[in-house]
Structure formats: structure tokens, C-alpha cells
mmCIF file of C-alpha atoms in Angstrom:
data_model
loop_
_atom_site.group_PDB
_atom_site.id
_atom_site.type_symbol
_atom_site.label_atom_id
_atom_site.label_comp_id
_atom_site.label_asym_id
_atom_site.label_seq_id
_atom_site.Cartn_x
_atom_site.Cartn_y
_atom_site.Cartn_z
ATOM 1 C CA CYS A 1 -5.009 -10.099 13.049
ATOM 2 C CA LEU A 2 -8.453 -8.782 13.917
ATOM 3 C CA MET A 3 -9.971 -5.462 14.931
ATOM 4 C CA ASP A 4 -9.855 -4.531 18.581
ATOM 5 C CA SER A 5 -12.624 -2.605 20.378
ATOM 6 C CA ASN A 6 -11.113 0.731 19.238
ATOM 7 C CA GLY A 7 -11.140 -0.234 15.568
ATOM 8 C CA TYR A 8 -7.403 -0.908 15.321
ATOM 9 C CA LEU A 9 -5.748 -4.037 14.054
ATOM 10 C CA ALA A 10 -4.898 -6.343 16.925
ATOM 11 C CA PHE A 11 -2.442 -9.106 16.144
ATOM 12 C CA ARG A 12 -3.248 -12.572 17.367
ATOM 13 C CA LYS A 13 -1.706 -13.410 20.704
ATOM 14 C CA ASN A 14 -3.175 -16.892 20.693
ATOM 15 C CA GLY A 15 -4.491 -19.066 17.960
ATOM 16 C CA PRO A 16 -3.040 -20.601 14.844
ATOM 17 C CA PRO A 17 0.212 -19.217 13.440
ATOM 18 C CA LEU A 18 0.137 -17.067 10.334
ATOM 19 C CA MET A 19 0.554 -19.110 7.206
ATOM 20 C CA ARG A 20 1.074 -18.655 3.507
ATOM 21 C CA ARG A 21 -2.231 -18.500 1.608
ATOM 22 C CA VAL A 22 -1.027 -18.465 -1.996
ATOM 23 C CA GLN A 23 0.758 -20.852 -4.301
ATOM 24 C CA GLY A 24 4.131 -19.544 -5.495
ATOM 25 C CA ASP A 25 5.489 -16.098 -4.801
ATOM 26 C CA HIS A 26 3.355 -13.008 -4.982
ATOM 27 C CA ASP A 27 5.263 -11.816 -8.049
ATOM 28 C CA LEU A 28 3.981 -14.822 -9.979
ATOM 29 C CA ARG A 29 0.297 -14.137 -9.276
ATOM 30 C CA LEU A 30 -0.014 -12.025 -12.439
ATOM 31 C CA ASP A 31 2.429 -14.080 -14.531
ATOM 32 C CA GLY A 32 0.902 -14.417 -17.986
ATOM 33 C CA ILE A 33 -1.626 -11.586 -17.505
ATOM 34 C CA SER A 34 0.633 -8.815 -16.212
ATOM 35 C CA ASP A 35 -0.097 -6.754 -19.354
ATOM 36 C CA LEU A 36 -3.219 -5.661 -17.477
ATOM 37 C CA LEU A 37 -0.965 -3.705 -15.072
ATOM 38 C CA SER A 38 0.395 -1.474 -17.825
ATOM 39 C CA ARG A 39 -3.193 -0.634 -18.790
ATOM 40 C CA ALA A 40 -4.378 0.130 -15.245
ATOM 41 C CA ARG A 41 -3.961 3.921 -15.229
ATOM 42 C CA GLY A 42 -7.324 5.514 -14.535
ATOM 43 C CA LEU A 43 -9.181 2.196 -14.441
ATOM 44 C CA SER A 44 -11.179 0.550 -11.665
ATOM 45 C CA VAL A 45 -10.336 -2.944 -10.416
ATOM 46 C CA PHE A 46 -12.265 -5.628 -8.521
ATOM 47 C CA ASP A 47 -10.268 -8.559 -7.131
ATOM 48 C CA ILE A 48 -12.365 -11.682 -6.437
ATOM 49 C CA GLY A 49 -10.661 -13.670 -3.680
ATOM 50 C CA CYS A 50 -8.225 -10.828 -3.058
ATOM 51 C CA ASN A 51 -6.324 -12.579 -0.252
ATOM 52 C CA ARG A 52 -4.129 -9.913 1.401
ATOM 53 C CA GLY A 53 -4.593 -7.422 -1.452
ATOM 54 C CA LYS A 54 -1.164 -7.666 -3.069
ATOM 55 C CA ALA A 55 -2.512 -7.783 -6.638
ATOM 56 C CA GLY A 56 -4.742 -4.777 -5.857
ATOM 57 C CA GLU A 57 -1.706 -2.913 -4.515
ATOM 58 C CA ASP A 58 0.124 -3.604 -7.789
ATOM 59 C CA PHE A 59 -2.785 -2.094 -9.718
ATOM 60 C CA ALA A 60 -2.925 0.886 -7.348
ATOM 61 C CA ARG A 61 0.806 1.545 -7.869
ATOM 62 C CA ASN A 62 0.201 1.409 -11.612
ATOM 63 C CA GLY A 63 -2.433 4.140 -11.507
ATOM 64 C CA ALA A 64 -5.757 2.374 -10.936
ATOM 65 C CA SER A 65 -8.493 4.824 -9.979
ATOM 66 C CA ARG A 66 -10.368 2.470 -7.621
ATOM 67 C CA VAL A 67 -9.626 -0.943 -6.097
ATOM 68 C CA PHE A 68 -12.277 -3.190 -4.558
ATOM 69 C CA GLY A 69 -11.917 -6.760 -3.406
ATOM 70 C CA CYS A 70 -13.507 -9.585 -1.464
ATOM 71 C CA ASP A 71 -12.288 -12.684 0.309
ATOM 72 C CA ILE A 72 -13.765 -15.196 2.748
ATOM 73 C CA ASP A 73 -10.838 -14.764 5.177
ATOM 74 C CA GLU A 74 -11.580 -11.883 7.555
ATOM 75 C CA PRO A 75 -7.976 -11.373 8.736
ATOM 76 C CA CYS A 76 -6.908 -10.998 5.087
ATOM 77 C CA ILE A 77 -9.560 -8.335 4.536
ATOM 78 C CA TRP A 78 -8.288 -6.406 7.557
ATOM 79 C CA VAL A 79 -4.780 -6.541 6.086
ATOM 80 C CA CYS A 80 -6.163 -5.140 2.810
ATOM 81 C CA ARG A 81 -7.930 -2.336 4.638
ATOM 82 C CA GLU A 82 -4.819 -1.529 6.660
ATOM 83 C CA ASN A 83 -2.579 -1.492 3.574
ATOM 84 C CA PHE A 84 -4.942 0.746 1.624
ATOM 85 C CA ALA A 85 -5.636 3.119 4.539
ATOM 86 C CA ASP A 86 -2.758 5.347 3.452
ATOM 87 C CA MET A 87 -4.085 5.572 -0.103
ATOM 88 C CA ARG A 88 -6.664 8.176 0.880
ATOM 89 C CA ALA A 89 -7.024 9.700 -2.589
ATOM 90 C CA MET A 90 -8.018 6.391 -4.147
ATOM 91 C CA PRO A 91 -11.422 4.882 -3.448
ATOM 92 C CA HIS A 92 -11.031 1.344 -2.145
ATOM 93 C CA ARG A 93 -13.224 -1.171 -0.426
ATOM 94 C CA PHE A 94 -12.578 -4.677 0.835
ATOM 95 C CA GLU A 95 -15.301 -6.904 2.251
ATOM 96 C CA VAL A 96 -15.566 -10.371 3.730
ATOM 97 C CA VAL A 97 -17.753 -12.426 1.390
ATOM 98 C CA ASP A 98 -18.498 -16.130 1.240
ATOM 99 C CA LEU A 99 -18.904 -16.401 -2.531
ATOM 100 C CA ALA A 100 -20.710 -19.738 -2.122
ATOM 101 C CA GLY A 101 -23.678 -17.474 -1.318
ATOM 102 C CA GLY A 102 -23.527 -16.092 -4.870
ATOM 103 C CA GLU A 103 -24.705 -12.662 -5.915
ATOM 104 C CA ALA A 104 -26.801 -12.303 -2.751
ATOM 105 C CA ALA A 105 -23.673 -12.579 -0.570
ATOM 106 C CA LEU A 106 -21.969 -9.852 -2.612
ATOM 107 C CA ARG A 107 -25.017 -7.601 -2.368
ATOM 108 C CA LYS A 108 -25.184 -8.121 1.387
ATOM 109 C CA ALA A 109 -21.520 -7.164 1.813
ATOM 110 C CA PHE A 110 -21.259 -4.332 -0.740
ATOM 111 C CA GLY A 111 -24.799 -2.941 -0.777
ATOM 112 C CA LYS A 112 -25.366 -0.601 -3.730
ATOM 113 C CA ASP A 113 -21.671 -0.859 -4.615
ATOM 114 C CA ALA A 114 -22.353 -4.434 -5.795
ATOM 115 C CA ASP A 115 -23.900 -2.854 -8.895
ATOM 116 C CA LEU A 116 -20.771 -0.885 -9.831
ATOM 117 C CA LYS A 117 -19.007 -1.886 -13.021
ATOM 118 C CA HIS A 118 -15.246 -2.348 -12.865
ATOM 119 C CA ASP A 119 -12.898 -1.918 -15.801
ATOM 120 C CA ILE A 120 -10.775 -4.878 -14.727
ATOM 121 C CA VAL A 121 -12.040 -7.867 -12.730
ATOM 122 C CA LEU A 122 -9.510 -10.385 -11.403
ATOM 123 C CA MET A 123 -10.079 -13.967 -10.304
ATOM 124 C CA LEU A 124 -6.707 -15.396 -9.328
ATOM 125 C CA ALA A 125 -6.675 -18.998 -8.096
ATOM 126 C CA THR A 126 -10.243 -18.787 -6.790
ATOM 127 C CA TYR A 127 -12.459 -20.570 -9.333
ATOM 128 C CA HIS A 128 -11.314 -24.089 -8.405
ATOM 129 C CA LYS A 129 -12.058 -23.422 -4.730
ATOM 130 C CA LEU A 130 -15.600 -22.333 -5.570
ATOM 131 C CA LYS A 131 -16.017 -25.298 -7.923
ATOM 132 C CA ARG A 132 -15.461 -27.620 -4.954
ATOM 133 C CA ILE A 133 -18.284 -26.143 -2.873
ATOM 134 C CA MET A 134 -20.846 -24.749 -5.335
ATOM 135 C CA ALA A 135 -23.295 -26.425 -7.683
ATOM 136 C CA ALA A 136 -22.173 -25.938 -11.288
ATOM 137 C CA SER A 137 -25.284 -23.892 -12.097
ATOM 138 C CA ASP A 138 -24.693 -21.563 -9.125
ATOM 139 C CA LEU A 139 -21.043 -21.060 -10.050
ATOM 140 C CA SER A 140 -22.096 -20.343 -13.616
ATOM 141 C CA LYS A 141 -24.538 -17.655 -12.397
ATOM 142 C CA LEU A 142 -21.832 -16.119 -10.206
ATOM 143 C CA MET A 143 -19.366 -15.985 -13.111
ATOM 144 C CA GLN A 144 -22.000 -14.362 -15.316
ATOM 145 C CA PHE A 145 -22.687 -11.817 -12.571
ATOM 146 C CA PHE A 146 -18.991 -10.918 -12.351
ATOM 147 C CA GLY A 147 -18.766 -10.874 -16.131
ATOM 148 C CA SER A 148 -21.697 -8.465 -16.327
ATOM 149 C CA LYS A 149 -19.810 -6.145 -13.950
ATOM 150 C CA THR A 150 -16.674 -6.227 -16.144
ATOM 151 C CA ALA A 151 -16.423 -3.142 -18.339
ATOM 152 C CA LYS A 152 -13.146 -3.990 -20.109
ATOM 153 C CA CYS A 153 -11.123 -7.062 -19.061
ATOM 154 C CA PHE A 154 -11.521 -10.138 -16.862
ATOM 155 C CA GLY A 155 -8.190 -11.648 -15.739
ATOM 156 C CA TRP A 156 -8.059 -15.213 -14.443
ATOM 157 C CA ARG A 157 -5.533 -17.707 -13.122
ATOM 158 C CA GLY A 158 -6.478 -21.294 -12.401
ATOM 159 C CA TYR A 159 -6.499 -24.780 -13.856
ATOM 160 C CA GLU A 160 -6.634 -25.488 -17.573
ATOM 161 C CA ASP A 161 -9.798 -27.595 -17.321
ATOM 162 C CA GLU A 162 -11.714 -24.505 -16.068
ATOM 163 C CA ILE A 163 -11.189 -22.427 -19.217
ATOM 164 C CA LYS A 164 -14.034 -23.896 -21.319
ATOM 165 C CA SER A 165 -16.603 -23.344 -18.558
ATOM 166 C CA ILE A 166 -15.410 -19.780 -18.037
ATOM 167 C CA ASP A 167 -15.471 -19.180 -21.819
ATOM 168 C CA ALA A 168 -19.128 -20.249 -21.861
ATOM 169 C CA ASP A 169 -20.175 -18.237 -18.800
ATOM 170 C CA LEU A 170 -18.367 -15.026 -19.730
ATOM 171 C CA GLY A 171 -19.413 -15.398 -23.372
ATOM 172 C CA LYS A 172 -23.060 -15.229 -22.286
ATOM 173 C CA VAL A 173 -22.447 -11.713 -20.967
ATOM 174 C CA GLY A 174 -20.428 -10.440 -23.931
ATOM 175 C CA LEU A 175 -16.811 -11.242 -22.998
ATOM 176 C CA THR A 176 -14.428 -13.026 -25.374
ATOM 177 C CA ARG A 177 -11.145 -14.687 -24.455
ATOM 178 C CA ILE A 178 -8.374 -12.678 -26.103
ATOM 179 C CA HIS A 179 -5.304 -14.095 -24.381
ATOM 180 C CA THR A 180 -4.223 -17.396 -22.862
ATOM 181 C CA SER A 181 -0.843 -17.983 -21.271
ATOM 182 C CA MET A 182 0.696 -21.289 -20.275
ATOM 183 C CA ILE A 183 4.081 -19.728 -19.471
ATOM 184 C CA SER A 184 3.719 -19.674 -15.690
ATOM 185 C CA ASP A 185 5.182 -22.378 -13.499
ATOM 186 C CA ILE A 186 2.108 -22.141 -11.268
ATOM 187 C CA GLN A 187 -1.042 -22.248 -13.397
ATOM 188 C CA PRO A 188 -2.298 -21.016 -16.760
ATOM 189 C CA ALA A 189 -3.770 -17.543 -17.020
ATOM 190 C CA ALA A 190 -6.213 -15.897 -19.408
ATOM 191 C CA ILE A 191 -7.857 -12.569 -20.194
ATOM 192 C CA TRP A 192 -11.369 -12.049 -21.521
ATOM 193 C CA ALA A 193 -12.363 -8.666 -22.972
ATOM 194 C CA ARG A 194 -15.528 -6.828 -23.816
ATOM 195 C CA ARG A 195 -15.455 -6.215 -27.565
#
């Protein structure tokens, strides 16, 4: 779906069919790091690679004070905006961002809001996609940028071989891994915290 000339969502009449964009069911996205949900009341959240915003909705329903997110897929961002439109009392913002452009791409999309700190930052099944298209040094800078914008906890889901690189990058900006879970049938998950 895309915006029509009046600013409303217009569903595709032609083009590719809608398809699933996540591995597993939505309920498994936070498997292993769902403790963050019970600590969401009054906290701000930024979801990197937010897809259709389902994780952000979970945090909103659990009392988050603000939910931001970005994704490269424009139709997904419109779904996020549509779903959050009824949550008028809660600040929210979703932007299309090609994270391969690093911090500059985030600043272009979010403007001054790119400098906001967020209590909880999520990166669910996104790191490995960036690893395929970004130089290691650029990905490291991007992770440090997101880490510097994390006030309390950074939640991640991905592949086990990514953990050491993320430990190093987030450690440089004062975050320490406090939890690792291998329980999920999809992928491992971890939480880093500012101590």
C-alpha cells in the first residue's frame, strides 16, 4: 500500500502480491528478550528495521511513552503510520531509511529527532542484512551511533556469530551485554544495558 494524492493509504491494485517479511510468527520476534516489554511503561522505544511496526505496537500496549522506528520498505512504514494514527496521545514517528547510508541517512529522515535518546533500542533480525551490504567499519560506526542513542537497553535478535562484533561496538559507547538467550527456535537474542 502507498499514499494516494489525498494522503490516504491506497492499496496496490497492480504489482507484486503482499508477502511475509519476517521469519517465524510475530509472537516469536521478542522471544528471549520479552522481559523488555514488562519494563516498557513510561519508556521511549526506537525500532531499527521496524517492518510493519508489530514490536512497537507491543511496546505501546505495554505503556511505552514514545515509539519511533525506521525501515527501508516504504509500504511497511505506511502500515506503521496507519496503525499508530489512532494512538494520538503517544508520540510516534516512522521513517523510510536506507541504513546503508549510516548516520547521515538517519539524520536526513529524522532531522533533529535523530539526536533523541531512546530508553530501549531494538534491532530485530536486521544486523545480518546490513552486514551483507555495508563495509564492516561503516556498520560498526552505525552500531555505535545507535548505542550512543540508547539510554537504558539495546535488544537484538540475529545470528550467533554477530554477538562478538556487537559486544565490541556497543561496549565502545558504554553498553554491556547483560542477557543472552538461545531458547528461541528462530535466532538467539540478547540485551545490552547502560550500567
